[in-house]
Every structure is written in C-alpha cells, then in structure tokens.
Short mmCIF file of C-alpha atoms in Angstrom, two decimals:
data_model
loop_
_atom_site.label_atom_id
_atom_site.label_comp_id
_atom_site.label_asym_id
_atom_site.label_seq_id
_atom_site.Cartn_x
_atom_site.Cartn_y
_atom_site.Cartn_z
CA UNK A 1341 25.98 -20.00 194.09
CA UNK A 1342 23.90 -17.37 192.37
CA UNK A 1343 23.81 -16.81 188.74
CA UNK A 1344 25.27 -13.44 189.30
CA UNK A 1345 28.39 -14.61 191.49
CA UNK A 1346 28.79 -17.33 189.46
CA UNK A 1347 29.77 -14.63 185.99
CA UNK A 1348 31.30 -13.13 188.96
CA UNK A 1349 33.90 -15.86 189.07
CA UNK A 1350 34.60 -16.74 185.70
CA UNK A 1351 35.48 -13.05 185.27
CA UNK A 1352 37.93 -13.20 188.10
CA UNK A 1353 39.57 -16.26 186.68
CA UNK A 1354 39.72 -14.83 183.09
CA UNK A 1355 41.95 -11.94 185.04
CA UNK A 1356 43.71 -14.50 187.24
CA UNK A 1357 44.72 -16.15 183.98
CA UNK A 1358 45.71 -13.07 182.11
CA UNK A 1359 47.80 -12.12 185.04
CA UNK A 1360 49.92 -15.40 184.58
CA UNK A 1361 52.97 -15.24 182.17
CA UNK A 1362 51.23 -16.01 178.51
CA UNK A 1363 47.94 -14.61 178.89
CA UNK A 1364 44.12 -15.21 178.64
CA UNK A 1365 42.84 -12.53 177.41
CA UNK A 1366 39.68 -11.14 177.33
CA UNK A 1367 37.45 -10.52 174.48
CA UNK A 1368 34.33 -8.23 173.29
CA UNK A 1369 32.09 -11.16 172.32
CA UNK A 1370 32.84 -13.14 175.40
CA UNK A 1371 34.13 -16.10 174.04
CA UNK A 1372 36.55 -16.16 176.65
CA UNK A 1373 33.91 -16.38 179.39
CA UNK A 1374 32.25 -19.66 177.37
CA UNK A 1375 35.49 -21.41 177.22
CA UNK A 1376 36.39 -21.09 180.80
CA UNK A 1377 32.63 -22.17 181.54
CA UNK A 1378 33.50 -25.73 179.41
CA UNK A 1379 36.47 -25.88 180.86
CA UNK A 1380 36.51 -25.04 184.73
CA UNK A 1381 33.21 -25.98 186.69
CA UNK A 1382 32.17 -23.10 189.53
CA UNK A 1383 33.71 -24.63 192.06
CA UNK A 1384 36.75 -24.80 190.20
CA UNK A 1385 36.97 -21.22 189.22
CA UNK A 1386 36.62 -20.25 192.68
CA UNK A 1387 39.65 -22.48 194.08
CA UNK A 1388 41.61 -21.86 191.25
CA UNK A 1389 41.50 -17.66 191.52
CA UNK A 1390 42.61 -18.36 194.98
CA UNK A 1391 45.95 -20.45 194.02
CA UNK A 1392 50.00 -19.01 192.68
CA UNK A 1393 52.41 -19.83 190.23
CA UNK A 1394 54.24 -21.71 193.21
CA UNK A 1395 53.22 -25.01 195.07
CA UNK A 1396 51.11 -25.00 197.70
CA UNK A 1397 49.14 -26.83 200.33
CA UNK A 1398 45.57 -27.75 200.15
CA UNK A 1399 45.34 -25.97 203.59
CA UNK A 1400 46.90 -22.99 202.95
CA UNK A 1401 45.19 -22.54 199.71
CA UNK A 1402 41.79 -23.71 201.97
CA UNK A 1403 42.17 -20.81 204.13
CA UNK A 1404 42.37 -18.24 201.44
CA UNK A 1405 39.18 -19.53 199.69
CA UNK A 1406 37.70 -20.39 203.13
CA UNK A 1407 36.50 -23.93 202.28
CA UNK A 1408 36.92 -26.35 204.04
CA UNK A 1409 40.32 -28.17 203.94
CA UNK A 1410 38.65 -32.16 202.95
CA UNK A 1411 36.45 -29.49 200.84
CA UNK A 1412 39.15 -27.49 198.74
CA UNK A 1413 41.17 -31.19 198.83
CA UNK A 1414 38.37 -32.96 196.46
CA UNK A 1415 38.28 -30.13 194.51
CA UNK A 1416 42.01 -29.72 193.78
CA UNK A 1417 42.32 -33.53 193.08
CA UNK A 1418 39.34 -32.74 190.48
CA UNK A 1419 41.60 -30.07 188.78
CA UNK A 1420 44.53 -32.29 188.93
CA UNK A 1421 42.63 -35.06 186.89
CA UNK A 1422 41.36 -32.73 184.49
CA UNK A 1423 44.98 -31.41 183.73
CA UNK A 1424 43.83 -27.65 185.24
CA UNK A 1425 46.41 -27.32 187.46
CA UNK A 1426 50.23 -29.13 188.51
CA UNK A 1427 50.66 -31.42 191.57
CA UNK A 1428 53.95 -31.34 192.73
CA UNK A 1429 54.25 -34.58 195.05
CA UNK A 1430 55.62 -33.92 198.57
CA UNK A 1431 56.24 -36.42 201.59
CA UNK A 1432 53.28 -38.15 201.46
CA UNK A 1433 50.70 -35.62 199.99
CA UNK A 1434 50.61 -32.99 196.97
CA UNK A 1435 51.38 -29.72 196.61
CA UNK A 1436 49.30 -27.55 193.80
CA UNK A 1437 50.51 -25.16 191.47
CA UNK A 1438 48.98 -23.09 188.70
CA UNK A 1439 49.54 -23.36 185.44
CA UNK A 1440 48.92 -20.85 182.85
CA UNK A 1441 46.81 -21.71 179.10
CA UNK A 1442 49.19 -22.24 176.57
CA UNK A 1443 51.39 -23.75 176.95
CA UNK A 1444 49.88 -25.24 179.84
CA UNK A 1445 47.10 -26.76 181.13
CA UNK A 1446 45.33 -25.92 177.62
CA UNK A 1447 47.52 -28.89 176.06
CA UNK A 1448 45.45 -31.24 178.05
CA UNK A 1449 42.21 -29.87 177.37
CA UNK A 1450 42.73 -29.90 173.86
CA UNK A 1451 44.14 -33.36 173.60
CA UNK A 1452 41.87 -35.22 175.88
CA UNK A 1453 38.83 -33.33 177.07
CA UNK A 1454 37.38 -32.39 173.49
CA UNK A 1455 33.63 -33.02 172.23
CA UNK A 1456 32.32 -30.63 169.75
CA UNK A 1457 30.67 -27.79 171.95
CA UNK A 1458 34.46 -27.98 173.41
CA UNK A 1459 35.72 -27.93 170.34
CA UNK A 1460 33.79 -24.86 168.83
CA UNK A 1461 34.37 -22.69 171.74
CA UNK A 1462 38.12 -22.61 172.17
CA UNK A 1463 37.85 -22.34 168.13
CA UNK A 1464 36.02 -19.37 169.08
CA UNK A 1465 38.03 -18.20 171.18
CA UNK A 1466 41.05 -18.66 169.25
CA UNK A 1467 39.75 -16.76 166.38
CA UNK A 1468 38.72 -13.97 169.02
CA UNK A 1469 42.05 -13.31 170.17
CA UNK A 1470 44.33 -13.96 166.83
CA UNK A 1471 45.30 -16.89 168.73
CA UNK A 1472 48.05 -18.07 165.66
CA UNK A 1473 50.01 -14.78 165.87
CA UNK A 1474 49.35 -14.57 169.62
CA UNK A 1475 51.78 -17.76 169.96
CA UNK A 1476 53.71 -16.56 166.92
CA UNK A 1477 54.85 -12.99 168.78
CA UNK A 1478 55.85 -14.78 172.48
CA UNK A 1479 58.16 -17.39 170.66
CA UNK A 1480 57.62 -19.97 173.19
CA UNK A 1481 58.46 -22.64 171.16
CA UNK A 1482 61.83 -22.46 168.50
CA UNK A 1483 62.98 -25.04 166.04
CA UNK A 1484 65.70 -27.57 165.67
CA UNK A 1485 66.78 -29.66 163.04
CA UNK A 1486 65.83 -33.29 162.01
CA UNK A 1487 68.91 -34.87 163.28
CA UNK A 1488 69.29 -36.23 159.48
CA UNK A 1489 69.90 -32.80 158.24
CA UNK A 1490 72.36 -32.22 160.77
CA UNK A 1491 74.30 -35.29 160.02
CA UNK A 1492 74.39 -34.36 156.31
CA UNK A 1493 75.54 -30.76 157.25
CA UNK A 1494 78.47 -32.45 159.42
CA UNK A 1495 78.00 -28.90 161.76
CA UNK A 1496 79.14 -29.27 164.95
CA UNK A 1497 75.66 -29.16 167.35
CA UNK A 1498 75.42 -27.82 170.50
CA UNK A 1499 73.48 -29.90 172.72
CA UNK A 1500 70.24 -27.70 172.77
CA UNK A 1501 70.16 -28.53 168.98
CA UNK A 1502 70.67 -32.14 169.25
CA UNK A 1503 67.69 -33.83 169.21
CA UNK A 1504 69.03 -37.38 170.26
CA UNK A 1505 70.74 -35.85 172.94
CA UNK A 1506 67.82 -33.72 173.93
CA UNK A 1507 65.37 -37.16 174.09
CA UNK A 1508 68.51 -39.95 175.61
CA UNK A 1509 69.63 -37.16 178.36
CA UNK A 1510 66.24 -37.93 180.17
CA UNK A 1511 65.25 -40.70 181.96
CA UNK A 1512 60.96 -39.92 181.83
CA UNK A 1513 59.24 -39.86 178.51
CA UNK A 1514 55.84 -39.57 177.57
CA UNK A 1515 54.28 -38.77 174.67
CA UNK A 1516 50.75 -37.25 174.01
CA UNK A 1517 48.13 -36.10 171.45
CA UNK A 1518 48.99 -32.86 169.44
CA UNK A 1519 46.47 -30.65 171.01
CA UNK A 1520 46.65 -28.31 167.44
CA UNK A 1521 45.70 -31.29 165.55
CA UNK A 1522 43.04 -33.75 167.89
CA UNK A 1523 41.31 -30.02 167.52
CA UNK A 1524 41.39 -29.56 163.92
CA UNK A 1525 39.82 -33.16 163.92
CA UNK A 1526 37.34 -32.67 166.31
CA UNK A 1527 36.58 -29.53 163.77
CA UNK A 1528 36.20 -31.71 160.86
CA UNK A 1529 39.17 -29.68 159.71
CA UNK A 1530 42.45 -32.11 160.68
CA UNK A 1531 45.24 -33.37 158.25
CA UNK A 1532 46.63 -37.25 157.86
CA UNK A 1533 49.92 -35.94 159.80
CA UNK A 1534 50.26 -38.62 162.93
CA UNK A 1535 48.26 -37.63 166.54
CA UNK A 1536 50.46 -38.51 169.38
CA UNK A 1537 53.33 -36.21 168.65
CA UNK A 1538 53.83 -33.76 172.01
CA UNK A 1539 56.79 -35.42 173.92
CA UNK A 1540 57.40 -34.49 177.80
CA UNK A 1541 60.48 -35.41 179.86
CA UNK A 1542 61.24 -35.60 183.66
CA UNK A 1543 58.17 -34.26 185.69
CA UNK A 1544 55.65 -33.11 183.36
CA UNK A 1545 56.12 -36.21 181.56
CA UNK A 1546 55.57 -38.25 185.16
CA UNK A 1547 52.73 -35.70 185.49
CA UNK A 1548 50.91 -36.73 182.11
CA UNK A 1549 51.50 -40.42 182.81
CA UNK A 1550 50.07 -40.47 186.41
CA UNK A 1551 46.86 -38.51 185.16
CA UNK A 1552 46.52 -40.32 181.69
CA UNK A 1553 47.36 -37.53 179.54
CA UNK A 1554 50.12 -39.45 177.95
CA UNK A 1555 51.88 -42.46 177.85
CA UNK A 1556 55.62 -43.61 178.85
CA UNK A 1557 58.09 -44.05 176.37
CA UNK A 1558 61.38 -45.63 176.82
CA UNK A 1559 64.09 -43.64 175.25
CA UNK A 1560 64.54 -46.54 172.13
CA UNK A 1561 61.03 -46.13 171.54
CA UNK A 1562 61.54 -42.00 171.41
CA UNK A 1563 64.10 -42.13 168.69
CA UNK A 1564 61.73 -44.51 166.62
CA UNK A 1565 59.17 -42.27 167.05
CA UNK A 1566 61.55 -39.41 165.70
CA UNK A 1567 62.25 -41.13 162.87
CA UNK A 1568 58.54 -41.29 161.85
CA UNK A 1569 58.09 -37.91 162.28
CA UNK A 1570 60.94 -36.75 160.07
CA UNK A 1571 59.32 -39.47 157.58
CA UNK A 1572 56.27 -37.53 157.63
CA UNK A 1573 58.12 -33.98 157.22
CA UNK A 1574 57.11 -32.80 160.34
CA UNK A 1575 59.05 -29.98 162.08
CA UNK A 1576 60.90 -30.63 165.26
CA UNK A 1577 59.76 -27.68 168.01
CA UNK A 1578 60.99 -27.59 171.68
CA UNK A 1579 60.49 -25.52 173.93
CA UNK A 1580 62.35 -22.26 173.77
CA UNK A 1581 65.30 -22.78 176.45
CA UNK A 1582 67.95 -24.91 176.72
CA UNK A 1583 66.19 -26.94 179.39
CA UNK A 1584 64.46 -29.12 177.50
CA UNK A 1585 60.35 -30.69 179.03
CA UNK A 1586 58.86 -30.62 176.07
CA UNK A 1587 58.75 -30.28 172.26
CA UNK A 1588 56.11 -30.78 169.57
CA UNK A 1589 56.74 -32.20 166.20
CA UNK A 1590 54.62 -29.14 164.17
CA UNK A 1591 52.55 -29.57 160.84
CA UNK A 1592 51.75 -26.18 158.46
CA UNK A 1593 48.21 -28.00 157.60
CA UNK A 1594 46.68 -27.57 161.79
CA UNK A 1595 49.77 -26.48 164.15
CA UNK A 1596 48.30 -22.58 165.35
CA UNK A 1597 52.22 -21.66 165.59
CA UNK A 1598 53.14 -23.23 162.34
CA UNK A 1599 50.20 -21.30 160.43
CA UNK A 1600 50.49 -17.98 162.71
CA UNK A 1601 54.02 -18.07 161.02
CA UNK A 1602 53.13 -19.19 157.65
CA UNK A 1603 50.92 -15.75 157.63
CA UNK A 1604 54.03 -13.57 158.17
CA UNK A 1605 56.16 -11.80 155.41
CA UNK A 1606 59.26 -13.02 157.29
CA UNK A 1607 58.44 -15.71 159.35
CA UNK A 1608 62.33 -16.44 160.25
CA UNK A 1609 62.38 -12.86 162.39
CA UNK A 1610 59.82 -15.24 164.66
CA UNK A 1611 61.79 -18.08 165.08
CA UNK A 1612 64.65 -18.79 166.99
CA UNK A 1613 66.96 -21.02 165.07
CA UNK A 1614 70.74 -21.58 164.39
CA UNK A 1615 70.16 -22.62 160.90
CA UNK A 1616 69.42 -21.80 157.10
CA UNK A 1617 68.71 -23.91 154.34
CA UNK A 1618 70.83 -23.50 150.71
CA UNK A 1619 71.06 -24.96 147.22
CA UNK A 1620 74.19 -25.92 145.13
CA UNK A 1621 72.75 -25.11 142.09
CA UNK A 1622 75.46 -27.73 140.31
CA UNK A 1623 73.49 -30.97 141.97
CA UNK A 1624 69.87 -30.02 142.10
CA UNK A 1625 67.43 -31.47 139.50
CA UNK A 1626 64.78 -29.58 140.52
CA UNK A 1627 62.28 -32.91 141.42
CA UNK A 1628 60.32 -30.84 143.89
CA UNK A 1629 60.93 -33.00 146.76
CA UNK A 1630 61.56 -29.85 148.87
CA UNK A 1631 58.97 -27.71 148.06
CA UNK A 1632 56.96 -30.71 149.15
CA UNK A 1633 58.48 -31.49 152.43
CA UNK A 1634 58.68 -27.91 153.28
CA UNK A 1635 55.74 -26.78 155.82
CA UNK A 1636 56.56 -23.12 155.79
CA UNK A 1637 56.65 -22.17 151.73
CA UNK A 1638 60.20 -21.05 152.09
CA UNK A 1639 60.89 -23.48 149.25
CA UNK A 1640 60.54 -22.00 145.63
CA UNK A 1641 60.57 -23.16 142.08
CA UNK A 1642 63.45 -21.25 139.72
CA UNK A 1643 64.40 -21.23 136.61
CA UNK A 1644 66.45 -23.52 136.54
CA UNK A 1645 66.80 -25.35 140.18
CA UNK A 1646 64.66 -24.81 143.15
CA UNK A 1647 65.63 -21.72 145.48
CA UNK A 1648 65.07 -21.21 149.02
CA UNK A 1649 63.23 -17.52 150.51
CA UNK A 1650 65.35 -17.27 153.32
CA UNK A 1651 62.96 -14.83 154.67
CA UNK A 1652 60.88 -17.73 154.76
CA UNK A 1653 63.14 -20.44 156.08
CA UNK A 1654 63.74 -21.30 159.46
CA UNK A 1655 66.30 -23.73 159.43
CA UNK A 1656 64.11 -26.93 160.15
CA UNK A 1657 66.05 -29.23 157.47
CA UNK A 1658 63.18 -31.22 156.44
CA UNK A 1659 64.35 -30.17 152.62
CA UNK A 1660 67.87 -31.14 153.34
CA UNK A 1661 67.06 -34.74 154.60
CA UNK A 1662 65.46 -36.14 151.47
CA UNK A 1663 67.02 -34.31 148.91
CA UNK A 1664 67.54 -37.24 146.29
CA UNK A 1665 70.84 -35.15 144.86
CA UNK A 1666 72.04 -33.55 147.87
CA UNK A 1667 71.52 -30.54 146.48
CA UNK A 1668 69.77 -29.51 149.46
CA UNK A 1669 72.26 -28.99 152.52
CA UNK A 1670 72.07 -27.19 156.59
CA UNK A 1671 74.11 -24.26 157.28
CA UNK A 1672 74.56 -22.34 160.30
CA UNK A 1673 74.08 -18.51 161.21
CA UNK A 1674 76.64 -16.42 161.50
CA UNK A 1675 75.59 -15.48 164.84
CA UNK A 1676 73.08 -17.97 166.04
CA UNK A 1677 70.88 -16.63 168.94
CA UNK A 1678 71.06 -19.02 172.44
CA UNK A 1679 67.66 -20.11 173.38
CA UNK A 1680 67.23 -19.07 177.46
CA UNK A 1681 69.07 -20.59 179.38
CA UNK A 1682 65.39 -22.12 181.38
CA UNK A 1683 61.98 -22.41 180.40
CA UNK A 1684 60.82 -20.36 184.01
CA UNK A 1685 63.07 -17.34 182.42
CA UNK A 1686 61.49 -17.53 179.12
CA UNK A 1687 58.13 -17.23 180.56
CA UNK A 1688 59.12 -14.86 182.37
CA UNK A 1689 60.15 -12.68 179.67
CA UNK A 1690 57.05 -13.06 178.18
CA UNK A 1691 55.67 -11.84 181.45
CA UNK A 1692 58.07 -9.04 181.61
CA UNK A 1693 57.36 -8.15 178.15
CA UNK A 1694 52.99 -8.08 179.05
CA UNK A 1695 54.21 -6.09 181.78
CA UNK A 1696 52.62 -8.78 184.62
CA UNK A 1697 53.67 -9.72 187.87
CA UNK A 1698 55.64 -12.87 186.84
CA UNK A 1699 57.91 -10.79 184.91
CA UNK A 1700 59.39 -9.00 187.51
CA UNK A 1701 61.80 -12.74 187.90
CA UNK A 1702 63.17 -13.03 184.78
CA UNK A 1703 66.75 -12.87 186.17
CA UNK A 1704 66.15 -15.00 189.08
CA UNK A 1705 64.30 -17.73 187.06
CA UNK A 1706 67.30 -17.82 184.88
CA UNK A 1707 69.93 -19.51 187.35
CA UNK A 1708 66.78 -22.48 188.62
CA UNK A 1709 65.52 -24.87 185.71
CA UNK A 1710 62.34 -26.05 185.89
CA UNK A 1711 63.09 -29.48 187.51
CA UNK A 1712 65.51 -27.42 190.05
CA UNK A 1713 62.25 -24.97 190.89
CA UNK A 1714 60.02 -28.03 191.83
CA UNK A 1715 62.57 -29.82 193.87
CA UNK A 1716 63.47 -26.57 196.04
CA UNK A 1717 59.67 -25.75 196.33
CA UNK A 1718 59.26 -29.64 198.11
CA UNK A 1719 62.31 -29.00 200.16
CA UNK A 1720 61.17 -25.65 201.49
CA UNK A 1721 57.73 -26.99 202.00
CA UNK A 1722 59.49 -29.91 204.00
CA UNK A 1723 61.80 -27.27 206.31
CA UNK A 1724 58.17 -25.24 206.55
CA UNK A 1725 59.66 -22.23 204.57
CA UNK A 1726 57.41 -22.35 201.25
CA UNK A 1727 54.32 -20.41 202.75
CA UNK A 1728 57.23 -17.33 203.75
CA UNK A 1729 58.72 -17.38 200.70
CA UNK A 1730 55.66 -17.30 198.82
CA UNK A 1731 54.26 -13.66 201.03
CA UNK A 1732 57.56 -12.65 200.45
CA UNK A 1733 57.05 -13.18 196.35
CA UNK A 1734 53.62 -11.57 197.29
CA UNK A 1735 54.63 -8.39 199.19
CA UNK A 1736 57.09 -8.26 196.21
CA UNK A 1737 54.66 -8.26 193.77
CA UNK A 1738 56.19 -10.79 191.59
CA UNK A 1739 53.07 -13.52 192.10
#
C-alpha cells in the first residue's frame, strides 16, 4: 500500500469513527491522524472502515473489503486481541462488531497497550479536542453513592443506585486498569489512587477476560474491592443507564471526566445524580475530613462549620461516610432524574444529539439492553436474518 493510500485510510477511519455514537473527531494539527497510526496498523484501518455497529461475519465483512475471507479472518482476530473491535461468539465461530473510542475500545488501549510515544499522542490528542469537557457534555457516565452514605442516609434506593445490588445481580465480573490513570502514569503525571478500578459485568466483562484485558472477580471479591475504593475516597461512576456493564471508581487528581467537571462553574448541571450532600450545623466540628475526601471542591470551610457548594456537589457521599460527627449526611432530590433505561439508548442520544446515523434509534434501543442486543444479533445470525436486517438498518440510514 502506497504512502498516499495509506493517509488515505487513516482519514477514512477518523470519519468512520466520528460517524459512530461518541465521536473521533478530527483536528487542525493532526493529532488525530498520529493516534490512529499507534493504534490501528494499515491493514487494520482498512477492515475496520469496512465493518457496523452490529455483528457480523468475517465473510460478509470480507466481501465488502474484498480480501480474502482466511485474509480479513487473521486480521479481525488481530483487532479482537488488541481490544479494537467486539467479538460476539456465535455457534462455533465469532461475529465482529465495532466499537466506538470512548467509551470503547479506547479503555483497552489506554490500560494495556501504553508505552510513551502511545502515551504522548492520545495526550495529544486529548488536549486537541478538549477531551475532559468532551466526556463532561455527553454524560456517559453518572454517579452513585458509596453504599456507606446511603446506609447512613436510611433513603430508600432504587436499584440503579444500589451499588451492592448493581455488582451481586451479575454473575461475570472483571475488573481492569483505570485507563485515566495507567495514562497519567505512563505521563509521569499519575496519583497514589489504586490502578485496577474499571469493573465490567456479563459480556464485556467475559470479553476482557478472554482477551486479557481484565481479570474475573467473584462477586465476594467485588464488594471487597468496593470497600477499598470508598477507603480511598474514590467516586463510584457507572455507566449512565439503568443497565448496568460497567462503572469506574473516578479520582479528581487523573480521571478526564472527574477534572472536565472540576473545571465547570456548576459541575452538578453535568451529572446525573439523585443526591445532595448537607450539614447539621449543631454536630459538625469542622475537622476537615470532608473537604479532604471530597474530589470535586464542593466542600467549603465556614465560619463556623464546613458548608457544602451545592453547585458543586454531586451527590457522591464520600463526605457523608467518614464524617467523625455525623454531621455530614445524603439527601435526595426532589425530583431525581432516571438514568436511560439502556446503555444502546444513551448512546444513542448522544448520537442523536451529534446529529449521526446511530441516533436515528434512540427509541428502539430503549426497549433491548445491551446483553438482549447481542443475544438477538446471534439468534438472527443463526436463522440467517442478521445480514437483512443489517441493509435494512443501512437503506435506513441508521448504521
């Protein structure tokens, strides 16, 4: 492949990938171009501009690249083990499926396919395209409380708030590097918070185990690893739906979302949370202990006791669970916003709201969670359906 075809390419994907719910933008110093060159190899780039937001097979995918099918098969495996793209696992053989940056297959480059050239670029890039308020405006991610907090607010917790219920309700765990901070350390930048701290459930988690970009957890080991997160104040962020595949445990020292926010006059307009912290002023001592387990300066000293900038606050209840007084306590909004009801519907109001193709399912994607979606894609590839629903989706222009 020529020099020329090859810029050729990477362009093409740096559209594919903007095209896709969350975006890859481009940029005017072409720091996007670098980073895809790190991250996708030529051949790559050209069988991944080729591929959909829905599973397919290597030989339909073959046909549309015109490689051949052994061809296009070593090269999707490739992508696979380099956490580019999602197998879904049919009778006997995978299917392949797209996946956009972040959150996507980004995660696993950060976490596990770093060095420093690596490093620099997608710092470049980040920089480039305001990466922390990027994340900050498409609320992917929303925050619940430490389950302490909860407990001492004696609230009654609907399900998609409840961590313990959100981690025991699945049967597949994994947990992985924090892609935010294995960067900042690769940097030279990163804080003493804990690395593995990205949990996955059901098939993303089987995903990250059968490609070693994470590690099985049983659900015992989960909650342990819970409690040392709240021990080290760090704030508990899912993903934003009610579905629950994943959630991060976020740090204001090298979490992109977590600063992004911390940059905001009001960074509780960018959450999505069903809580608020507040002070009785009769029981606080004002030892502090808040504004130091606070990540998002929401916590301020007083006259006389310590005061919470509920502009500021977003509900996490790291302040509430180590209050020494109690002074410190959880209480919910008047009108709490619900999450989506799936993750496929919140990207897909992301997509809607970019004004992509993607978008145009928001209301289907809300009846079919993300564990649903894969299962009915294997089924209709089983009863030879998948290839005519996906032209359909096509001809639609919702791909």
């Amino acid at each position: 492949m020529s020099e020329m075809a090859t810029e050729a390419t990477y362009g093409k994907l740096r559209d594919f990938l903007d095209r896709q719910a969350a975006g890859f933008p481009a940029t005017d110093t072409g720091s996007d171009i670098d980073l895809l060159k790190l991250m996708f190899t030529p051949e790559q780039a050209e069988v991944e501009i080729h591929m959909k937001m829905a599973p397919e097979s290597a030989e339909v995918i073959a046909k549309r690249c015109s490689k051949a099918v052994e061809e296009t098969t070593r090269i999707l495996e490739s992508m696979v083990k380099d956490g580019l793209i999602m197998p879904v696992p049919g009778k006997g053989r995978n299917y392949y499926m797209v996946l956009q940056y972040i959150t996507g297959f980004g995660e696993n480059v950060w976490a596990y396919r770093l060095n420093p050239e690596m490093a620099e670029a997608i710092d470049r890039y980040s920089e480039d395209v305001h990466f922390d308020t990027w994340l900050v405006g498409q609320k992917q991610m929303r925050v619940v409380p430490v389950n302490e907090a909860v407990e001492i607010a004696k609230a009654e917790v609907a399900t998609y708030n409840d961590i313990k219920q959100m981690i025991t309700s699945h049967k597949d765990i994994s947990v992985s590097p924090c892609p935010c901070r294995q960067l900042a350390k690769n940097l030279g930048r990163g804080c003493d918070h804990m690395i593995d701290t990205e949990l996955s459930f059901d098939f993303i988690a089987r995903y990250r185990i059968d490609n070693g970009f994470g590690r099985r957890l049983t659900r015992e080991e989960a909650l342990e690893f819970v409690k040392a997160a709240e021990e080290e104040a760090l704030i508990v962020s899912p993903v934003n739906a009610r579905e629950q595949i994943a959630m991060c445990f976020c740090c204001g020292c090298s979490c992109y979302w977590v600063k992004g926010l911390k940059i905001q006059d009001r960074p509780a307009d960018y959450v999505m949370s069903s809580y608020y912290a507040a002070v009785d002023e009769s029981k606080c001592t004002k030892c502090g202990t808040c504004i130091e387990r606070c990540q998002i300066d929401a916590r301020v000293e007083g006259d006389r006791v310590m005061k919470v900038d509920l502009a500021r606050c977003i509900g996490c209840g790291l302040c509430v669970s180590r209050c020494p007084t109690g002074a410190s306590t959880l209480v919910m909004k008047e009108h709490p916003e619900r999450p989506p009801s799936t993750l496929l519907s919140r990207y897909a109001e992301i997509g809607q709201e970019r004004g992509v193709p993607f978008g145009k399912n928001r209301r289907l994607l809300s009846l079919v969670s993300a564990n649903t979606f894969m299962k009915l894609m294997s089924l209709l590839h089983r009863a030879r359906l998948a290839l005519y629903f996906s032209n359909i989706m096509d001809k639609l222009g919702r791909f």
